[in-house]
mmCIF file of C-alpha atoms in Angstrom:
data_model
loop_
_atom_site.group_PDB
_atom_site.id
_atom_site.type_symbol
_atom_site.label_atom_id
_atom_site.label_comp_id
_atom_site.label_asym_id
_atom_site.label_seq_id
_atom_site.Cartn_x
_atom_site.Cartn_y
_atom_site.Cartn_z
ATOM 1 C CA MET A 4 9.683 -6.665 8.285
ATOM 2 C CA HIS A 5 11.376 -8.436 5.385
ATOM 3 C CA VAL A 6 13.266 -6.573 2.707
ATOM 4 C CA VAL A 7 14.140 -7.754 -0.555
ATOM 5 C CA SER A 8 16.611 -6.311 -3.278
ATOM 6 C CA GLY A 9 18.200 -7.206 -6.460
ATOM 7 C CA ALA A 10 17.961 -10.534 -7.844
ATOM 8 C CA ALA A 11 15.663 -11.792 -4.919
ATOM 9 C CA ARG A 12 13.330 -8.722 -5.506
ATOM 10 C CA ASP A 13 13.205 -9.582 -9.245
ATOM 11 C CA ALA A 14 12.486 -13.243 -8.528
ATOM 12 C CA LEU A 15 9.712 -12.393 -6.114
ATOM 13 C CA SER A 16 8.290 -9.987 -8.760
ATOM 14 C CA LYS A 17 7.907 -13.038 -11.141
ATOM 15 C CA GLU A 18 6.265 -15.073 -8.524
ATOM 16 C CA LEU A 19 3.833 -12.217 -7.737
ATOM 17 C CA LEU A 20 2.912 -11.823 -11.536
ATOM 18 C CA LYS A 21 2.478 -15.509 -11.900
ATOM 19 C CA ALA A 22 0.131 -15.695 -8.845
ATOM 20 C CA ASP A 23 -1.816 -12.863 -10.375
ATOM 21 C CA GLU A 24 -2.075 -14.452 -13.890
ATOM 22 C CA GLU A 25 -3.293 -17.651 -12.064
ATOM 23 C CA GLU A 26 -5.649 -15.609 -9.826
ATOM 24 C CA ARG A 27 -4.013 -17.010 -6.808
ATOM 25 C CA PHE A 28 -5.220 -14.411 -4.217
ATOM 26 C CA SER A 29 -4.421 -14.900 -0.686
ATOM 27 C CA SER A 30 -5.080 -11.973 1.677
ATOM 28 C CA ASP A 31 -4.777 -12.396 5.251
ATOM 29 C CA PHE A 32 -7.087 -9.567 5.701
ATOM 30 C CA SER A 33 -10.437 -8.857 4.130
ATOM 31 C CA PHE A 34 -10.641 -5.869 1.877
ATOM 32 C CA SER A 35 -13.533 -4.916 -0.264
ATOM 33 C CA TYR A 36 -14.666 -1.342 -1.414
ATOM 34 C CA ALA A 37 -18.298 -2.578 -0.923
ATOM 35 C CA ASP A 38 -17.279 -2.472 3.002
ATOM 36 C CA PHE A 39 -16.854 1.491 2.353
ATOM 37 C CA GLY A 40 -20.711 1.937 1.723
ATOM 38 C CA GLU A 41 -21.829 5.145 0.192
ATOM 39 C CA GLY A 42 -20.298 8.370 1.552
ATOM 40 C CA ALA A 43 -16.913 9.821 2.599
ATOM 41 C CA TYR A 44 -14.821 6.798 2.675
ATOM 42 C CA LEU A 45 -15.840 5.759 -0.893
ATOM 43 C CA ASP A 46 -15.789 9.168 -2.440
ATOM 44 C CA ARG A 47 -12.146 9.479 -1.063
ATOM 45 C CA ALA A 48 -11.143 6.325 -2.662
ATOM 46 C CA HIS A 49 -12.434 7.270 -5.988
ATOM 47 C CA GLY A 50 -11.066 10.808 -5.639
ATOM 48 C CA HIS A 51 -7.565 9.076 -4.938
ATOM 49 C CA ALA A 52 -7.958 6.873 -8.057
ATOM 50 C CA ALA A 53 -9.078 9.806 -10.229
ATOM 51 C CA THR A 54 -5.934 11.611 -9.109
ATOM 52 C CA VAL A 55 -3.659 8.767 -10.036
ATOM 53 C CA TYR A 56 -5.069 7.828 -13.127
ATOM 54 C CA GLY A 57 -5.416 11.388 -14.094
ATOM 55 C CA ALA A 58 -1.729 12.049 -13.700
ATOM 56 C CA LEU A 59 -0.999 8.797 -15.619
ATOM 57 C CA GLY A 60 -3.329 9.892 -18.491
ATOM 58 C CA ILE A 61 -5.470 6.912 -18.039
ATOM 59 C CA PRO A 62 -9.270 7.426 -18.702
ATOM 60 C CA ARG A 63 -11.541 5.757 -16.205
ATOM 61 C CA SER A 64 -13.141 3.943 -19.066
ATOM 62 C CA VAL A 65 -10.268 2.107 -20.001
ATOM 63 C CA ARG A 66 -10.212 -0.749 -17.450
ATOM 64 C CA ALA A 67 -7.491 -2.596 -19.106
ATOM 65 C CA ALA A 68 -5.105 0.152 -18.722
ATOM 66 C CA ARG A 69 -6.135 0.676 -15.100
ATOM 67 C CA ASN A 70 -5.632 -3.036 -14.539
ATOM 68 C CA ALA A 71 -2.182 -3.030 -16.224
ATOM 69 C CA HIS A 72 -1.140 0.006 -13.907
ATOM 70 C CA ALA A 73 -2.644 -1.925 -10.869
ATOM 71 C CA ARG A 74 -0.339 -4.850 -12.014
ATOM 72 C CA GLU A 75 2.833 -2.800 -11.951
ATOM 73 C CA ASN A 76 2.417 -3.144 -8.043
ATOM 74 C CA LEU A 77 3.575 -6.665 -8.587
ATOM 75 C CA ASP A 78 6.594 -5.381 -10.417
ATOM 76 C CA PHE A 79 7.257 -2.944 -7.513
ATOM 77 C CA HIS A 80 6.543 -0.309 -10.288
ATOM 78 C CA GLY A 81 9.750 -1.200 -11.888
ATOM 79 C CA ALA A 82 11.822 1.440 -10.265
ATOM 80 C CA PRO A 83 12.588 1.245 -6.426
ATOM 81 C CA PRO A 84 15.560 -1.225 -5.938
ATOM 82 C CA HIS A 85 14.003 -2.406 -2.489
ATOM 83 C CA ALA A 86 10.683 -3.748 -1.403
ATOM 84 C CA ALA A 87 9.795 -4.310 2.350
ATOM 85 C CA PHE A 88 7.087 -6.622 3.536
ATOM 86 C CA LEU A 89 5.397 -5.688 6.799
ATOM 87 C CA PHE A 90 4.147 -9.126 8.736
ATOM 88 C CA MET A 91 2.282 -9.172 12.035
ATOM 89 C CA PRO A 92 1.647 -11.933 14.490
ATOM 90 C CA LYS A 93 -2.166 -12.444 15.178
ATOM 91 C CA PHE A 94 -2.845 -11.482 18.637
ATOM 92 C CA GLY A 95 -6.343 -11.056 19.385
ATOM 93 C CA ASP A 96 -8.426 -9.520 16.855
ATOM 94 C CA GLY A 97 -5.217 -8.074 15.452
ATOM 95 C CA VAL A 98 -6.247 -4.468 15.558
ATOM 96 C CA ARG A 99 -3.412 -3.380 18.053
ATOM 97 C CA GLY A 100 -0.667 -5.027 16.141
ATOM 98 C CA ALA A 101 -1.833 -3.454 12.871
ATOM 99 C CA GLY A 102 -1.887 -0.100 14.491
ATOM 100 C CA ASP A 103 1.465 -0.521 15.730
ATOM 101 C CA ILE A 104 2.823 -1.583 12.478
ATOM 102 C CA GLY A 105 1.081 1.346 10.757
ATOM 103 C CA MET A 106 2.810 3.793 12.805
ATOM 104 C CA TYR A 107 6.010 1.889 12.206
ATOM 105 C CA ALA A 108 5.560 2.067 8.290
ATOM 106 C CA GLN A 109 4.614 5.698 8.614
ATOM 107 C CA ASN A 110 7.961 6.358 10.395
ATOM 108 C CA LEU A 111 9.817 4.282 8.090
ATOM 109 C CA LEU A 112 8.317 6.513 5.204
ATOM 110 C CA LEU A 113 9.256 9.724 7.005
ATOM 111 C CA SER A 114 12.860 8.411 7.630
ATOM 112 C CA LEU A 115 13.042 7.777 3.780
ATOM 113 C CA THR A 116 11.743 11.208 2.958
ATOM 114 C CA ALA A 117 14.544 12.731 5.384
ATOM 115 C CA ARG A 118 17.231 10.789 3.673
ATOM 116 C CA ARG A 119 15.849 12.079 0.140
ATOM 117 C CA LEU A 120 14.426 8.619 -0.849
ATOM 118 C CA GLY A 121 11.107 7.772 -1.706
ATOM 119 C CA GLY A 122 8.703 5.047 -0.623
ATOM 120 C CA ILE A 123 5.400 3.855 -1.552
ATOM 121 C CA PRO A 124 2.859 1.785 0.468
ATOM 122 C CA GLN A 125 1.428 -1.060 -1.508
ATOM 123 C CA THR A 126 -1.698 -2.769 -0.155
ATOM 124 C CA MET A 127 -1.936 -4.867 -3.147
ATOM 125 C CA LEU A 128 1.033 -6.915 -2.252
ATOM 126 C CA GLY A 129 -1.002 -7.997 0.601
ATOM 127 C CA MET A 130 -3.353 -9.757 -1.552
ATOM 128 C CA TYR A 131 -0.709 -12.354 -2.281
ATOM 129 C CA ALA A 132 0.226 -13.268 1.086
ATOM 130 C CA ASP A 133 0.931 -17.161 0.591
ATOM 131 C CA THR A 134 3.102 -16.281 -2.308
ATOM 132 C CA VAL A 135 5.336 -13.794 -0.479
ATOM 133 C CA ARG A 136 5.222 -15.880 2.925
ATOM 134 C CA GLU A 137 6.461 -19.042 0.788
ATOM 135 C CA PHE A 138 9.047 -17.117 -1.269
ATOM 136 C CA LEU A 139 10.552 -15.476 1.944
ATOM 137 C CA ASP A 140 10.070 -18.598 3.976
ATOM 138 C CA VAL A 141 8.082 -16.542 6.483
ATOM 139 C CA PRO A 142 5.988 -18.761 9.043
ATOM 140 C CA GLU A 143 2.346 -19.086 8.570
ATOM 141 C CA ASP A 144 1.449 -17.556 11.911
ATOM 142 C CA LEU A 145 2.812 -14.259 10.744
ATOM 143 C CA LYS A 146 0.145 -12.286 8.743
ATOM 144 C CA LEU A 147 1.089 -9.984 5.686
ATOM 145 C CA LEU A 148 -0.431 -6.484 5.848
ATOM 146 C CA PHE A 149 1.263 -4.760 2.808
ATOM 147 C CA GLY A 150 4.482 -4.036 1.305
ATOM 148 C CA ILE A 151 6.480 -0.776 0.705
ATOM 149 C CA SER A 152 8.633 -0.177 -2.183
ATOM 150 C CA PHE A 153 11.451 2.214 -1.471
ATOM 151 C CA GLY A 154 14.497 3.738 -3.027
ATOM 152 C CA THR A 155 15.503 6.875 -5.112
ATOM 153 C CA ALA A 156 12.431 8.552 -6.491
ATOM 154 C CA ASP A 157 12.114 9.461 -10.059
ATOM 155 C CA LEU A 158 10.532 12.850 -9.503
ATOM 156 C CA ALA A 159 10.024 13.300 -13.243
ATOM 157 C CA ALA A 160 7.721 10.141 -13.420
ATOM 158 C CA PRO A 161 4.091 10.910 -14.095
ATOM 159 C CA ALA A 162 3.207 8.483 -11.374
ATOM 160 C CA ASN A 163 5.153 11.026 -9.012
ATOM 161 C CA SER A 164 3.786 14.193 -10.371
ATOM 162 C CA PHE A 165 0.511 14.314 -8.230
ATOM 163 C CA HIS A 166 -0.465 14.654 -4.461
ATOM 164 C CA VAL A 167 -3.491 13.514 -3.085
ATOM 165 C CA GLY A 168 -5.024 16.160 -1.104
ATOM 166 C CA ARG A 169 -6.262 15.867 2.460
ATOM 167 C CA ILE A 170 -9.570 16.775 3.862
ATOM 168 C CA ALA A 171 -10.032 19.513 6.359
ATOM 169 C CA LEU A 172 -9.511 18.596 9.854
ATOM 170 C CA GLU A 173 -12.861 19.672 10.606
ATOM 171 C CA GLN A 174 -14.092 16.772 8.511
ATOM 172 C CA SER A 175 -12.089 14.041 10.360
ATOM 173 C CA VAL A 176 -11.433 15.415 14.111
ATOM 174 C CA VAL A 177 -14.480 16.145 16.682
ATOM 175 C CA LEU A 178 -13.401 18.534 19.273
ATOM 176 C CA HIS A 179 -14.591 18.301 22.835
ATOM 177 C CA ASP A 180 -14.200 21.695 24.855
ATOM 178 C CA THR A 181 -11.266 22.679 22.898
ATOM 179 C CA PRO A 182 -12.175 26.175 21.643
ATOM 180 C CA GLY A 183 -9.437 27.721 18.977
ATOM 181 C CA ILE A 184 -7.302 24.687 18.492
ATOM 182 C CA LEU A 185 -8.081 24.498 14.864
ATOM 183 C CA ASP A 186 -7.833 28.295 14.167
ATOM 184 C CA ALA A 187 -5.009 29.317 11.996
ATOM 185 C CA GLN A 188 -1.768 30.274 14.137
#
């Protein structure tokens, strides 16, 4: 994990915004909503977007406003004073390392919350892996998964006024010979 703050964070933000303007995308890992297919995953992604843009007062029909909000990722949403970038070595197909880093990131986010801080995972930052690697002087063999902006949360900000719901466990967990495990306690 590489962390930037202050002037370094601001300089990296400028580099990311420039890379975006020049359409220099360089993701280490593929991502496409088309891979979601029809169904639960795509529905969940659309539901998340509707919740976010609804809280911000951005209609789905106003693509320019949605794009402007997405670009705020490259400025770390303008508020948190720190940004962490999570890289992984490429061992095999990478899935084990990615799983470990996902757990590490979740623990980081929970630790921030326990300290009354906030954090936001930002997969969009991973779309500019070459820019981040070059700026932070990270070796090419380390692959960027995503970034996390963190600091004191502004709980009054519209972007912090919503919560994305969770699906019922019955929709994501298949039980085998475990009667009553999901019953209310």
